[in-house]
């Protein structure tokens, strides 16, 4: 749909008819109108001028605009606005790690522009041997993993208005009239996420959070070194499984200090008074048990990471430490916070995303 007029010999700038966006950034507004400004801004990656689109993705949502040019978007197969992978709606770093893709795009300003121009030519004529796309066509195991991590539908919440800065300071006088969100922002490293890091898939805290989840679970085979950990983390806990069921299974291994069942997160914690009790229980449950005919996964609960005060929850549910943190911090996380990342896209300087080619 989009067209790029490019000629590596001359300098010709992008003239696009329609942006390359993920479903989330596009929004669910059936009467979508876009404004288009040719060469209105520099691409945040290659710094070449590009066509900037601006639109409102839905009722009550904030205006969004494209941030990177179409060539940069195609090179990485990412949304021009949120920079998430178009197929999986995941950060580049997550995708590239899962699929074993290597990033060979140049970083230096001089080479970047040259590279972008070459890629322009390439996208016009894909037979020139540069090897188009191939984002994960080959690596089926990696693709499976990404499918597990991806959202199944657009995540429009990410298009919401920004948080009202006056409200945060406690002095917004607009009350219900205020177009901005009246809620406290979540502090955390994600705020410091940088658009280029996201694009190149390096040092991306969102990616790190997502990848920490499943990997941490999969690698957990033995008891953790931290001897103060005496808790097991049970996942797959359905509504039918109550605290006494859990207790009924685990009490034989040692004295239980407490059991916390969090149906909302489909998980439970069994806290033993001794390490020996926890170790025996883990050993005997062999990483998995069946209660009321429901298969449950048993793993070690993790210690609370130093300095991690905010929980960011992934698609696959909260990580053990996130739930632990929530439990230790007192009241459970508010409804709706589970399964939502805080992207910088929810910050004033950024925009937002999920998946689909346009
Ligand atoms: Zn660019
Ligand atoms: Zn306000
Ligand atoms: Zn997007």
Short mmCIF file of C-alpha atoms and ligand atoms in Angstrom, two decimals:
data_model
loop_
_atom_site.label_atom_id
_atom_site.label_comp_id
_atom_site.label_asym_id
_atom_site.label_seq_id
_atom_site.Cartn_x
_atom_site.Cartn_y
_atom_site.Cartn_z
CA UNK A 1 0.00 0.00 0.00
CA UNK A 2 2.71 2.39 0.93
CA UNK A 3 4.96 3.58 -1.76
CA UNK A 4 8.49 4.65 -1.47
CA UNK A 5 10.13 6.64 -4.16
CA UNK A 6 13.76 6.18 -3.71
CA UNK A 7 16.83 6.59 -5.75
CA UNK A 8 20.13 5.97 -4.01
CA UNK A 9 21.87 8.24 -6.45
CA UNK A 10 19.79 11.26 -5.85
CA UNK A 11 18.50 12.10 -2.47
CA UNK A 12 14.82 11.53 -2.67
CA UNK A 13 12.70 11.43 0.39
CA UNK A 14 9.97 9.15 1.31
CA UNK A 15 6.50 9.89 0.01
CA UNK A 16 4.12 7.49 1.67
CA UNK A 17 0.40 7.10 1.14
CA UNK A 18 -0.30 5.21 4.29
CA UNK A 19 1.77 4.46 7.38
CA UNK A 20 2.99 1.02 8.36
CA UNK A 21 1.24 0.44 11.65
CA UNK A 22 0.33 -2.30 14.02
CA UNK A 23 -3.30 -2.87 14.88
CA UNK A 24 -3.02 -1.31 18.27
CA UNK A 25 -1.56 1.95 17.05
CA UNK A 26 -4.13 2.09 14.28
CA UNK A 27 -6.88 1.80 16.86
CA UNK A 28 -10.47 0.71 16.52
CA UNK A 29 -11.91 3.91 15.17
CA UNK A 30 -13.89 2.97 12.05
CA UNK A 31 -13.91 6.58 10.85
CA UNK A 32 -10.22 6.96 11.07
CA UNK A 33 -8.83 10.09 9.51
CA UNK A 34 -5.19 10.73 9.07
CA UNK A 35 -3.33 13.87 8.41
CA UNK A 36 -0.22 13.57 6.35
CA UNK A 37 2.74 15.89 6.21
CA UNK A 38 5.48 15.21 3.72
CA UNK A 39 9.00 15.33 5.07
CA UNK A 40 7.66 16.87 8.20
CA UNK A 41 10.18 15.41 10.57
CA UNK A 42 13.40 13.47 10.80
CA UNK A 43 13.14 9.75 11.27
CA UNK A 44 14.19 9.01 14.84
CA UNK A 45 16.43 6.22 13.60
CA UNK A 46 18.03 7.23 10.31
CA UNK A 47 17.42 10.98 10.70
CA UNK A 48 16.21 11.37 7.14
CA UNK A 49 13.04 13.41 6.61
CA UNK A 50 9.94 11.31 6.19
CA UNK A 51 6.18 11.57 5.83
CA UNK A 52 4.59 12.01 9.21
CA UNK A 53 1.06 10.74 9.77
CA UNK A 54 -1.10 11.81 12.63
CA UNK A 55 -4.43 10.34 13.71
CA UNK A 56 -6.64 9.65 16.67
CA UNK A 57 -6.87 5.91 17.28
CA UNK A 58 -10.26 5.97 19.00
CA UNK A 59 -12.65 7.76 21.29
CA UNK A 60 -10.86 9.21 24.28
CA UNK A 61 -7.48 8.15 22.97
CA UNK A 62 -4.58 10.47 22.39
CA UNK A 63 -3.31 11.46 18.99
CA UNK A 64 -0.52 9.34 17.63
CA UNK A 65 2.04 9.94 14.98
CA UNK A 66 4.64 8.02 13.09
CA UNK A 67 8.12 8.25 14.55
CA UNK A 68 10.36 6.40 12.15
CA UNK A 69 10.44 6.27 8.37
CA UNK A 70 9.01 3.45 6.30
CA UNK A 71 12.40 2.15 5.27
CA UNK A 72 13.52 1.80 8.87
CA UNK A 73 10.18 0.23 9.65
CA UNK A 74 10.60 -2.35 6.88
CA UNK A 75 14.18 -3.14 7.74
CA UNK A 76 13.09 -4.36 11.14
CA UNK A 77 9.49 -5.21 10.34
CA UNK A 78 8.25 -2.92 13.06
CA UNK A 79 5.39 -0.47 13.47
CA UNK A 80 6.33 3.09 12.49
CA UNK A 81 4.85 4.39 15.69
CA UNK A 82 5.45 1.97 18.54
CA UNK A 83 8.41 0.10 17.04
CA UNK A 84 7.06 -3.26 18.07
CA UNK A 85 7.35 -6.19 15.70
CA UNK A 86 4.45 -6.16 13.23
CA UNK A 87 3.79 -9.84 13.39
CA UNK A 88 4.09 -10.54 17.07
CA UNK A 89 3.64 -7.15 18.67
CA UNK A 90 6.76 -7.75 20.71
CA UNK A 91 9.91 -5.70 21.16
CA UNK A 92 12.62 -6.23 18.56
CA UNK A 93 14.96 -7.58 21.18
CA UNK A 94 12.52 -10.29 22.19
CA UNK A 95 11.84 -11.28 18.61
CA UNK A 96 15.47 -11.28 17.56
CA UNK A 97 16.53 -13.25 20.59
CA UNK A 98 13.85 -15.87 20.07
CA UNK A 99 14.56 -16.22 16.38
CA UNK A 100 18.30 -15.91 16.63
CA UNK A 101 18.32 -12.92 14.31
CA UNK A 102 21.38 -10.80 14.15
CA UNK A 103 21.26 -7.12 13.78
CA UNK A 104 23.65 -5.81 11.19
CA UNK A 105 22.22 -2.37 10.68
CA UNK A 106 24.89 0.27 11.05
CA UNK A 107 24.73 2.63 13.99
CA UNK A 108 27.04 5.42 12.98
CA UNK A 109 25.31 8.44 11.55
CA UNK A 110 27.23 8.38 8.32
CA UNK A 111 26.61 4.74 7.53
CA UNK A 112 23.08 4.83 8.74
CA UNK A 113 21.94 7.12 6.01
CA UNK A 114 23.79 5.18 3.36
CA UNK A 115 22.32 1.96 4.65
CA UNK A 116 18.82 3.41 4.64
CA UNK A 117 19.24 4.52 1.06
CA UNK A 118 20.39 1.08 0.04
CA UNK A 119 17.44 -0.41 1.79
CA UNK A 120 15.14 1.98 -0.04
CA UNK A 121 16.47 0.59 -3.27
CA UNK A 122 16.17 -2.91 -1.96
CA UNK A 123 12.51 -2.58 -1.05
CA UNK A 124 11.81 -1.27 -4.51
CA UNK A 125 13.53 -4.18 -6.09
CA UNK A 126 13.70 -7.15 -3.72
CA UNK A 127 15.65 -9.27 -6.21
CA UNK A 128 18.90 -7.53 -5.58
CA UNK A 129 20.15 -10.13 -3.21
CA UNK A 130 19.90 -8.42 0.12
CA UNK A 131 17.47 -11.04 1.30
CA UNK A 132 14.22 -9.48 2.27
CA UNK A 133 12.39 -10.01 5.50
CA UNK A 134 12.67 -13.60 6.58
CA UNK A 135 11.78 -12.52 10.06
CA UNK A 136 11.55 -15.91 11.59
CA UNK A 137 10.27 -17.91 8.66
CA UNK A 138 12.87 -20.54 9.41
CA UNK A 139 13.03 -20.76 13.15
CA UNK A 140 9.87 -22.59 14.15
CA UNK A 141 10.81 -23.14 17.79
CA UNK A 142 11.48 -19.45 18.18
CA UNK A 143 8.21 -18.65 16.49
CA UNK A 144 6.34 -20.88 18.87
CA UNK A 145 7.86 -19.07 21.79
CA UNK A 146 6.91 -15.70 20.33
CA UNK A 147 3.37 -16.87 19.81
CA UNK A 148 3.17 -17.69 23.46
CA UNK A 149 4.44 -14.28 24.40
CA UNK A 150 2.36 -12.25 22.02
CA UNK A 151 -0.93 -10.63 22.76
CA UNK A 152 -3.85 -12.23 21.02
CA UNK A 153 -5.62 -8.98 20.29
CA UNK A 154 -4.85 -5.30 19.96
CA UNK A 155 -4.06 -3.57 23.19
CA UNK A 156 -5.88 -0.28 22.83
CA UNK A 157 -5.24 0.75 26.39
CA UNK A 158 -1.83 1.73 25.21
CA UNK A 159 -3.37 4.51 23.16
CA UNK A 160 -4.91 6.16 26.17
CA UNK A 161 -4.34 9.73 27.13
CA UNK A 162 -1.24 10.51 29.07
CA UNK A 163 -1.32 10.81 32.79
CA UNK A 164 -2.25 14.28 34.02
CA UNK A 165 0.87 15.89 35.42
CA UNK A 166 -1.17 18.25 37.55
CA UNK A 167 -3.04 15.36 39.09
CA UNK A 168 0.26 13.72 39.95
CA UNK A 169 1.28 16.88 41.78
CA UNK A 170 -2.10 16.92 43.45
CA UNK A 171 -3.32 20.17 41.94
CA UNK A 172 -5.38 19.45 38.85
CA UNK A 173 -8.42 21.68 39.06
CA UNK A 174 -10.17 20.35 35.99
CA UNK A 175 -11.64 17.33 37.73
CA UNK A 176 -13.81 15.18 35.50
CA UNK A 177 -13.33 17.63 32.63
CA UNK A 178 -9.63 16.94 32.51
CA UNK A 179 -8.78 15.10 29.28
CA UNK A 180 -5.76 13.45 30.86
CA UNK A 181 -5.71 10.40 33.03
CA UNK A 182 -5.99 10.88 36.73
CA UNK A 183 -3.85 8.12 38.08
CA UNK A 184 -0.42 7.78 39.53
CA UNK A 185 2.32 6.73 37.12
CA UNK A 186 4.26 3.57 37.74
CA UNK A 187 7.82 4.29 38.46
CA UNK A 188 10.39 2.08 36.91
CA UNK A 189 13.22 1.60 34.52
CA UNK A 190 10.84 1.38 31.59
CA UNK A 191 10.53 5.11 31.68
CA UNK A 192 14.09 5.35 30.57
CA UNK A 193 13.63 3.18 27.54
CA UNK A 194 15.08 4.79 24.50
CA UNK A 195 13.65 4.70 21.00
CA UNK A 196 16.90 3.67 19.33
CA UNK A 197 17.55 0.89 21.81
CA UNK A 198 14.10 -0.40 21.11
CA UNK A 199 14.67 -0.23 17.39
CA UNK A 200 18.01 -1.97 17.41
CA UNK A 201 16.86 -4.42 20.03
CA UNK A 202 19.58 -3.69 22.50
CA UNK A 203 19.35 -2.94 26.15
CA UNK A 204 15.57 -2.76 26.08
CA UNK A 205 14.09 -3.04 29.57
CA UNK A 206 10.68 -4.07 28.26
CA UNK A 207 12.29 -6.92 26.37
CA UNK A 208 14.24 -7.90 29.42
CA UNK A 209 11.08 -8.11 31.47
CA UNK A 210 9.32 -10.22 28.89
CA UNK A 211 12.23 -12.57 28.44
CA UNK A 212 12.86 -12.96 32.13
CA UNK A 213 9.45 -14.55 32.61
CA UNK A 214 9.42 -17.81 30.68
CA UNK A 215 13.15 -18.35 30.73
CA UNK A 216 13.43 -17.99 34.46
CA UNK A 217 10.75 -20.63 34.85
CA UNK A 218 12.20 -23.02 32.33
CA UNK A 219 15.66 -22.98 33.80
CA UNK A 220 14.51 -23.58 37.31
CA UNK A 221 15.42 -27.14 37.90
CA UNK A 222 17.20 -27.15 41.21
CA UNK A 223 16.73 -25.30 44.46
CA UNK A 224 17.80 -21.67 44.37
CA UNK A 225 21.07 -20.80 46.00
CA UNK A 226 19.48 -18.25 48.24
CA UNK A 227 18.81 -20.35 51.32
CA UNK A 228 16.27 -17.89 52.62
CA UNK A 229 13.86 -19.01 49.94
CA UNK A 230 11.46 -21.51 51.45
CA UNK A 231 8.51 -20.94 49.16
CA UNK A 232 7.20 -22.80 46.16
CA UNK A 233 5.30 -21.17 43.36
CA UNK A 234 2.39 -23.08 41.87
CA UNK A 235 0.95 -22.09 38.50
CA UNK A 236 -2.19 -23.20 36.69
CA UNK A 237 -4.35 -22.88 39.79
CA UNK A 238 -7.99 -22.85 38.67
CA UNK A 239 -10.97 -21.54 40.65
CA UNK A 240 -11.77 -25.12 41.70
CA UNK A 241 -8.56 -25.42 43.62
CA UNK A 242 -8.87 -23.94 47.07
CA UNK A 243 -6.37 -23.33 49.78
CA UNK A 244 -7.22 -26.59 51.66
CA UNK A 245 -6.54 -28.58 48.48
CA UNK A 246 -3.11 -27.06 48.22
CA UNK A 247 -2.47 -27.55 51.90
CA UNK A 248 -3.75 -31.11 51.73
CA UNK A 249 -1.09 -31.96 49.22
CA UNK A 250 1.89 -30.07 50.59
CA UNK A 251 1.55 -30.39 54.37
CA UNK A 252 3.16 -33.82 54.38
CA UNK A 253 6.53 -32.40 53.33
CA UNK A 254 7.02 -30.06 56.23
CA UNK A 255 5.46 -27.41 58.39
CA UNK A 256 3.69 -24.80 56.32
CA UNK A 257 3.93 -21.20 57.37
CA UNK A 258 1.37 -19.87 54.96
CA UNK A 259 -0.39 -20.55 51.71
CA UNK A 260 -1.52 -17.82 49.40
CA UNK A 261 -3.84 -18.67 46.54
CA UNK A 262 -4.25 -15.95 43.92
CA UNK A 263 -7.00 -17.13 41.61
CA UNK A 264 -6.83 -13.99 39.56
CA UNK A 265 -3.29 -14.86 38.60
CA UNK A 266 -3.95 -18.60 38.60
CA UNK A 267 -1.15 -19.18 41.02
CA UNK A 268 -0.39 -20.01 44.62
CA UNK A 269 2.49 -19.76 47.01
CA UNK A 270 3.31 -22.36 49.57
CA UNK A 271 5.61 -20.97 52.22
CA UNK A 272 7.34 -23.56 54.33
CA UNK A 273 8.87 -22.77 57.69
CA UNK A 274 12.02 -24.58 56.73
CA UNK A 275 14.11 -24.88 53.65
CA UNK A 276 14.14 -28.65 54.04
CA UNK A 277 10.37 -28.75 53.82
CA UNK A 278 10.36 -26.72 50.63
CA UNK A 279 13.13 -28.82 49.11
CA UNK A 280 11.36 -32.07 49.88
CA UNK A 281 8.09 -30.77 48.51
CA UNK A 282 9.78 -29.62 45.33
CA UNK A 283 11.58 -32.89 44.96
CA UNK A 284 8.44 -34.96 45.43
CA UNK A 285 6.19 -32.87 43.30
CA UNK A 286 8.74 -33.27 40.54
CA UNK A 287 8.10 -29.84 39.08
CA UNK A 288 4.43 -30.62 38.57
CA UNK A 289 1.44 -32.05 40.43
CA UNK A 290 -2.20 -32.75 39.77
CA UNK A 291 -4.83 -31.43 42.17
CA UNK A 292 -8.54 -32.04 41.53
CA UNK A 293 -7.45 -33.39 38.18
CA UNK A 294 -5.85 -30.10 37.26
CA UNK A 295 -2.19 -30.23 36.25
CA UNK A 296 -0.15 -27.65 38.13
CA UNK A 297 3.39 -26.55 37.70
CA UNK A 298 5.57 -26.28 40.74
CA UNK A 299 8.64 -24.14 40.79
CA UNK A 300 10.72 -22.30 43.30
CA UNK A 301 9.56 -18.88 44.24
CA UNK A 302 12.26 -16.34 43.66
CA UNK A 303 13.75 -13.89 46.01
CA UNK A 304 12.70 -10.33 45.70
CA UNK A 305 15.00 -8.54 43.29
CA UNK A 306 16.82 -5.67 44.90
CA UNK A 307 15.38 -2.35 43.91
CA UNK A 308 12.48 -3.84 41.99
CA UNK A 309 9.49 -2.09 43.37
CA UNK A 310 7.18 -2.02 40.41
CA UNK A 311 5.69 -5.04 38.82
CA UNK A 312 5.35 -5.17 35.11
CA UNK A 313 3.27 -8.10 34.13
CA UNK A 314 3.59 -9.98 30.89
CA UNK A 315 1.14 -11.81 28.74
CA UNK A 316 1.95 -15.05 30.38
CA UNK A 317 0.84 -13.74 33.73
CA UNK A 318 2.83 -12.21 36.48
CA UNK A 319 6.24 -13.60 37.17
CA UNK A 320 6.75 -15.19 40.55
CA UNK A 321 8.71 -12.25 41.80
CA UNK A 322 6.07 -9.84 40.60
CA UNK A 323 3.40 -11.67 42.54
CA UNK A 324 5.72 -11.99 45.49
CA UNK A 325 6.40 -8.30 45.40
CA UNK A 326 2.71 -7.58 45.21
CA UNK A 327 2.00 -9.84 48.11
CA UNK A 328 4.81 -8.49 50.20
CA UNK A 329 3.87 -4.96 49.33
CA UNK A 330 0.43 -5.50 50.79
CA UNK A 331 -2.75 -5.14 48.76
CA UNK A 332 -2.97 -7.07 45.51
CA UNK A 333 -2.43 -5.22 42.26
CA UNK A 334 -5.51 -3.32 41.10
CA UNK A 335 -7.73 -5.04 38.57
CA UNK A 336 -6.61 -4.42 35.06
CA UNK A 337 -3.00 -4.04 35.93
CA UNK A 338 -2.30 -7.69 35.28
CA UNK A 339 -1.18 -8.34 31.75
CA UNK A 340 -0.24 -4.80 30.97
CA UNK A 341 3.20 -3.48 30.31
CA UNK A 342 3.94 0.07 30.89
CA UNK A 343 5.55 1.13 27.74
CA UNK A 344 7.17 4.47 27.37
CA UNK A 345 4.44 4.72 24.82
CA UNK A 346 2.35 5.74 27.76
CA UNK A 347 4.72 8.53 28.40
CA UNK A 348 4.36 11.96 26.91
CA UNK A 349 7.33 11.62 24.62
CA UNK A 350 6.27 8.41 22.98
CA UNK A 351 3.43 6.70 21.25
CA UNK A 352 2.25 3.17 21.41
CA UNK A 353 1.43 -0.75 19.68
CA UNK A 354 0.62 -4.78 18.66
CA UNK A 355 0.63 -6.54 15.33
CA UNK A 356 -0.32 -6.63 11.69
CA UNK A 357 1.03 -5.39 8.47
CA UNK A 358 -0.74 -2.59 6.83
ZN1 LIG B 1 14.44 5.99 9.03
ZN1 LIG B 2 -6.00 16.61 35.27
ZN1 LIG B 3 2.35 0.24 16.72
#
